[in-house]
Short mmCIF file of N, CA, C and O in Angstrom, two decimals:
data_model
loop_
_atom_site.label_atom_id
_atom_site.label_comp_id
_atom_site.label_asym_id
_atom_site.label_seq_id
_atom_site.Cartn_x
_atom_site.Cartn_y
_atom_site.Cartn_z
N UNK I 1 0.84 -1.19 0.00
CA UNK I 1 0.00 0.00 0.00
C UNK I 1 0.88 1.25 0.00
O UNK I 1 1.96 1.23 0.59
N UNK I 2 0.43 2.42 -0.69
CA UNK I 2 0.74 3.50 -0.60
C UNK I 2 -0.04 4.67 0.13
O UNK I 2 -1.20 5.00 -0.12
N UNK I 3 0.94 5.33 1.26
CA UNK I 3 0.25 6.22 2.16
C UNK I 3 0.86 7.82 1.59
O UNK I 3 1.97 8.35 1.74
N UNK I 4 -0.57 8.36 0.79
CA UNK I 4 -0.36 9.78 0.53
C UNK I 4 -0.16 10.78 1.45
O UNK I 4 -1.14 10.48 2.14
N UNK I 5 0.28 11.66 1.98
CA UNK I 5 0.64 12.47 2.52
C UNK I 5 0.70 14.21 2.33
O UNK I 5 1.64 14.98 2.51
N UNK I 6 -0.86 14.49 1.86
CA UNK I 6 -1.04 16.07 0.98
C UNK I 6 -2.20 16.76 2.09
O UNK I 6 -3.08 16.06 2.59
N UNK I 7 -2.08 17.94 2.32
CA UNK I 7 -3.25 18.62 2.89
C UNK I 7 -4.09 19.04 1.90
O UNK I 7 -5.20 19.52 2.12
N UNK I 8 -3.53 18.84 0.61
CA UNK I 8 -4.57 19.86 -0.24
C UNK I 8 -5.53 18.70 -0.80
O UNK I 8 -4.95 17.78 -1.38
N UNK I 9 -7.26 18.61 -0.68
CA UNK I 9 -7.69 17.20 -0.58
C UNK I 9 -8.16 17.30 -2.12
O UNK I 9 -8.96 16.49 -2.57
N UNK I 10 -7.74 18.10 -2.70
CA UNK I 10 -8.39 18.01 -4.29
C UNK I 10 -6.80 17.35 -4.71
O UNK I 10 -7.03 16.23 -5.16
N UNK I 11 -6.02 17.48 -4.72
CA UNK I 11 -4.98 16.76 -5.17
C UNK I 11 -4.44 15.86 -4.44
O UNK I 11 -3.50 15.27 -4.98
N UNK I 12 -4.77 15.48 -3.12
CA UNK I 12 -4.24 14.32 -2.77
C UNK I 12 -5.09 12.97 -3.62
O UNK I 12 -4.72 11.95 -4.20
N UNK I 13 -6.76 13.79 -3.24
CA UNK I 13 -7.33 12.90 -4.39
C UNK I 13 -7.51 12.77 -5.48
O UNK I 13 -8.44 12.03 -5.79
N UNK I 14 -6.73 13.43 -6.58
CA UNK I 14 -5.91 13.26 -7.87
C UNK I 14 -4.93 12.09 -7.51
O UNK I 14 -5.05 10.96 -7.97
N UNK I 15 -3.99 12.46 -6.68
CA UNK I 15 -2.84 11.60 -6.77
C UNK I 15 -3.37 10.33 -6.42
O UNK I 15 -3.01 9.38 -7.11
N UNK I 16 -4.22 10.11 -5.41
CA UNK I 16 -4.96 8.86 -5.41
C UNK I 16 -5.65 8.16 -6.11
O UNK I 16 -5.36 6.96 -6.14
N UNK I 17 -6.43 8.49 -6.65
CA UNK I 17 -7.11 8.24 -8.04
C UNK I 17 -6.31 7.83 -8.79
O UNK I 17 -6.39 6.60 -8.78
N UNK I 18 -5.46 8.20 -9.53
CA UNK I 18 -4.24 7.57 -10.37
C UNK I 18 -3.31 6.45 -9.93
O UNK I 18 -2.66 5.77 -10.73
N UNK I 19 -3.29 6.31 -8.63
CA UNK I 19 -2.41 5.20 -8.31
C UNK I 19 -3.51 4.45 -7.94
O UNK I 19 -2.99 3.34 -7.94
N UNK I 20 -4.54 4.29 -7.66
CA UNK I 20 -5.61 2.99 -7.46
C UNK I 20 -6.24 3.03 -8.87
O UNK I 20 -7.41 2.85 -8.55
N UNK I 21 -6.26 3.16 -10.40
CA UNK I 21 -5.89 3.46 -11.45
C UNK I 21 -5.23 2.15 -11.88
O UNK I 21 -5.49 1.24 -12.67
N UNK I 22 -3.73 2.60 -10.56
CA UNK I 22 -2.89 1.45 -11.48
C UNK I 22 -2.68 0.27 -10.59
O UNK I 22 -1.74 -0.54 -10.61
N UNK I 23 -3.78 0.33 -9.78
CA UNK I 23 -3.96 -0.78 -8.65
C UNK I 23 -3.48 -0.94 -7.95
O UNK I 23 -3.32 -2.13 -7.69
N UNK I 24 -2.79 0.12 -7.00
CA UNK I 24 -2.32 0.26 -5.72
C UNK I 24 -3.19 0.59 -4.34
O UNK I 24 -4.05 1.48 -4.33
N UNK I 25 -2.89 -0.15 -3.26
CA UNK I 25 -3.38 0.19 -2.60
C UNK I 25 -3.43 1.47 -1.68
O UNK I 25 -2.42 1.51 -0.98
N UNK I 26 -4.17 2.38 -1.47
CA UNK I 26 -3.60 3.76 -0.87
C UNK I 26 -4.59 3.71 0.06
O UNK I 26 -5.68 3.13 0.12
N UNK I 27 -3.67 4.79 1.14
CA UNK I 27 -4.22 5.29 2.19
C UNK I 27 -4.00 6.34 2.31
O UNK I 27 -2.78 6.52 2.38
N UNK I 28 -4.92 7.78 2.41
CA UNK I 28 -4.47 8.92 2.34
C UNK I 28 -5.01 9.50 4.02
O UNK I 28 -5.98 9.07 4.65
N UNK I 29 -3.64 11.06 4.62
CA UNK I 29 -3.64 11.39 5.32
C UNK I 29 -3.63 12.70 4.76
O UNK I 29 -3.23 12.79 3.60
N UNK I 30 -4.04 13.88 5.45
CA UNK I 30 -4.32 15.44 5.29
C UNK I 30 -3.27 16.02 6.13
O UNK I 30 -3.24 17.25 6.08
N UNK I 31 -2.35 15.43 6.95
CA UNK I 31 -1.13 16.05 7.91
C UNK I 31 -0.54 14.80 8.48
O UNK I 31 -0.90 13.63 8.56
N UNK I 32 0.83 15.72 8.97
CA UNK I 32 1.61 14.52 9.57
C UNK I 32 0.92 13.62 11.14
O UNK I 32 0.84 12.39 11.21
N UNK I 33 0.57 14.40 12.03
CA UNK I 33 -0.21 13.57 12.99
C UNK I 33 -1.15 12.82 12.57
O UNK I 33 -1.12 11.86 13.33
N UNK I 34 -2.14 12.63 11.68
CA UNK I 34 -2.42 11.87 10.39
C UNK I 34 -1.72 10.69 10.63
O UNK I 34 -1.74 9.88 11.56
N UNK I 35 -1.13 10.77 9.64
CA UNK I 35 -0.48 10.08 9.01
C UNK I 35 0.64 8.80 10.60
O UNK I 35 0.79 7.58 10.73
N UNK I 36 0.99 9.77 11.23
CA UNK I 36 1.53 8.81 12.53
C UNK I 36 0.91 7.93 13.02
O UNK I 36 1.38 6.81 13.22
N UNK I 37 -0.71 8.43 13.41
CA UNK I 37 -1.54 7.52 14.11
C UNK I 37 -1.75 6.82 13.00
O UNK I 37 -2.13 5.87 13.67
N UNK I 38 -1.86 6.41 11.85
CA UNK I 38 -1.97 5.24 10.81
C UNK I 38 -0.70 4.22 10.65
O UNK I 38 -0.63 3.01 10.44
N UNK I 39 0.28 5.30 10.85
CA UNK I 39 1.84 4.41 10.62
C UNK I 39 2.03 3.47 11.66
O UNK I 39 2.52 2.37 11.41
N UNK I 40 1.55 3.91 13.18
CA UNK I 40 1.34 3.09 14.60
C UNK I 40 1.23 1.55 14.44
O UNK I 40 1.70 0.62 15.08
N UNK I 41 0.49 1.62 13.43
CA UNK I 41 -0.02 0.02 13.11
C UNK I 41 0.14 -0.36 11.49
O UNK I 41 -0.30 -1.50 11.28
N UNK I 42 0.41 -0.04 10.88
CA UNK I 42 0.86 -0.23 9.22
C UNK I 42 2.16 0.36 9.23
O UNK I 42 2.75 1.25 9.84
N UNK I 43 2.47 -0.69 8.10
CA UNK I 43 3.67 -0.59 7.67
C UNK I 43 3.40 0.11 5.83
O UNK I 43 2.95 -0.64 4.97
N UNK I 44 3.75 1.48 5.54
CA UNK I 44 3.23 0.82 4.04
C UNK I 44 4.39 0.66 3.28
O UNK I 44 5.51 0.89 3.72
N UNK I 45 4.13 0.22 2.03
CA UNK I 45 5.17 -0.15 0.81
C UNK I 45 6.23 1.51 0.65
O UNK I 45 7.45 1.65 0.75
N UNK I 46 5.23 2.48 0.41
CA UNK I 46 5.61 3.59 -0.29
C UNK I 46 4.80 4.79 0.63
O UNK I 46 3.81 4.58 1.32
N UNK I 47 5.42 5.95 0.47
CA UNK I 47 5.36 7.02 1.14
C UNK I 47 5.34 8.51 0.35
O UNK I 47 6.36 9.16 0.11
N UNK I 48 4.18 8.87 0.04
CA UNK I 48 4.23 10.11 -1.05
C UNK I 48 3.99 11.43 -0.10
O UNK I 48 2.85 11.76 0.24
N UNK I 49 5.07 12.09 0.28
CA UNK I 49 4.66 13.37 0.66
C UNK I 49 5.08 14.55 0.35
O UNK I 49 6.23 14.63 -0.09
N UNK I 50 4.09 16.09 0.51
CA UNK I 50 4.19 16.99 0.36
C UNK I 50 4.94 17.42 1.39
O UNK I 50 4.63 17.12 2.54
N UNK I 51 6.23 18.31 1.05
CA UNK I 51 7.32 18.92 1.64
C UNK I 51 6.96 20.45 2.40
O UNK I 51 7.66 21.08 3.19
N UNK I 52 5.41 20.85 1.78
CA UNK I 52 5.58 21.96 2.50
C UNK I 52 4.33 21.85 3.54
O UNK I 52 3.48 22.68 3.85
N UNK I 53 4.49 20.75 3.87
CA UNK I 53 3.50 20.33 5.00
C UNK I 53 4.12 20.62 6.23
O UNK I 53 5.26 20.15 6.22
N UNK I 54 3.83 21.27 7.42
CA UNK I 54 4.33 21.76 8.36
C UNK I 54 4.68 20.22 9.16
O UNK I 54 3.81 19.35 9.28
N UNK I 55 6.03 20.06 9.65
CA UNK I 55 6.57 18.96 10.35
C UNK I 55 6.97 17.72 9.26
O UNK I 55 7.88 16.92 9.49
N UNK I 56 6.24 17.70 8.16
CA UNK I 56 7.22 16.94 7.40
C UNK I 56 8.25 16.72 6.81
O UNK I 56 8.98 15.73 6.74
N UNK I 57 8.30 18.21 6.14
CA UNK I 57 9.91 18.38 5.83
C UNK I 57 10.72 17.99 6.57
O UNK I 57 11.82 17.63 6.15
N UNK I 58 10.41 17.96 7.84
CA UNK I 58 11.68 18.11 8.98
C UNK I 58 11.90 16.23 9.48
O UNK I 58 12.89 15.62 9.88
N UNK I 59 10.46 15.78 9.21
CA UNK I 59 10.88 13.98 9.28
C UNK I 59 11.01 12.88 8.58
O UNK I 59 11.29 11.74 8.93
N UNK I 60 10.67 13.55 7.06
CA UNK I 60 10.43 12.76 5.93
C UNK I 60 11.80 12.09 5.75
O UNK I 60 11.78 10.94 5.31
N UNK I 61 13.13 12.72 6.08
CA UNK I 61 14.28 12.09 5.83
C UNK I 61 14.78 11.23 6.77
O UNK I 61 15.87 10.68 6.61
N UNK I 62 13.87 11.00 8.05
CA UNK I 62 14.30 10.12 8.66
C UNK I 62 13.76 9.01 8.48
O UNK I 62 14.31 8.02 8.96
N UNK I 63 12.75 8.91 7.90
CA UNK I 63 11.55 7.20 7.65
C UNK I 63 13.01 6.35 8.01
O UNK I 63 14.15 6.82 7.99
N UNK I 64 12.70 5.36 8.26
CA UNK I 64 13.20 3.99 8.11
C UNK I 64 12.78 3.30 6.75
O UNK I 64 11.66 2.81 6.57
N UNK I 65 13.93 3.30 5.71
CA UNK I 65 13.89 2.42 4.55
C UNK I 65 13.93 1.00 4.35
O UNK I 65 14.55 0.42 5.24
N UNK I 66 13.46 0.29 3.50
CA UNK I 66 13.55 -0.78 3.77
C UNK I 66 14.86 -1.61 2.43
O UNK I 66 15.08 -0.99 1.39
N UNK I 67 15.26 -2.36 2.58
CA UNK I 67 15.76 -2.90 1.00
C UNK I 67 15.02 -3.03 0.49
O UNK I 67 15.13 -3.42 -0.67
#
């Protein structure tokens, strides 16, 4: 699954739409506290976020990657 990560909800649900499109599974969040309380318990594949989301810029480079 892919967890979107946009406040703006007309284009997060663009970007969603297109990737369940191409048959991905998504989960979309509107902010980073969002998005934490979902991560708590999921793991996802992929991670799409907007940089000028207040607090993400600042943690997006720490995710834990996987091989």
């Amino acid at each position: 699954s892919i967890l979107i990560i946009e406040d703006d909800p007309v284009l997060r649900g663009l970007v969603a739409q297109e990737l369940k499109k191409s048959g991905y599974g998504v989960t979309e969040a509107s902010n980073w506290s969002e998005a934490q309380r979902w991560l708590d318990s999921n793991e996802p594949d992929a991670i799409v976020i907007v940089t000028s989301i207040p607090l993400c810029a600042n943690v997006m480079y720490n995710l834990p990657l996987r091989p």
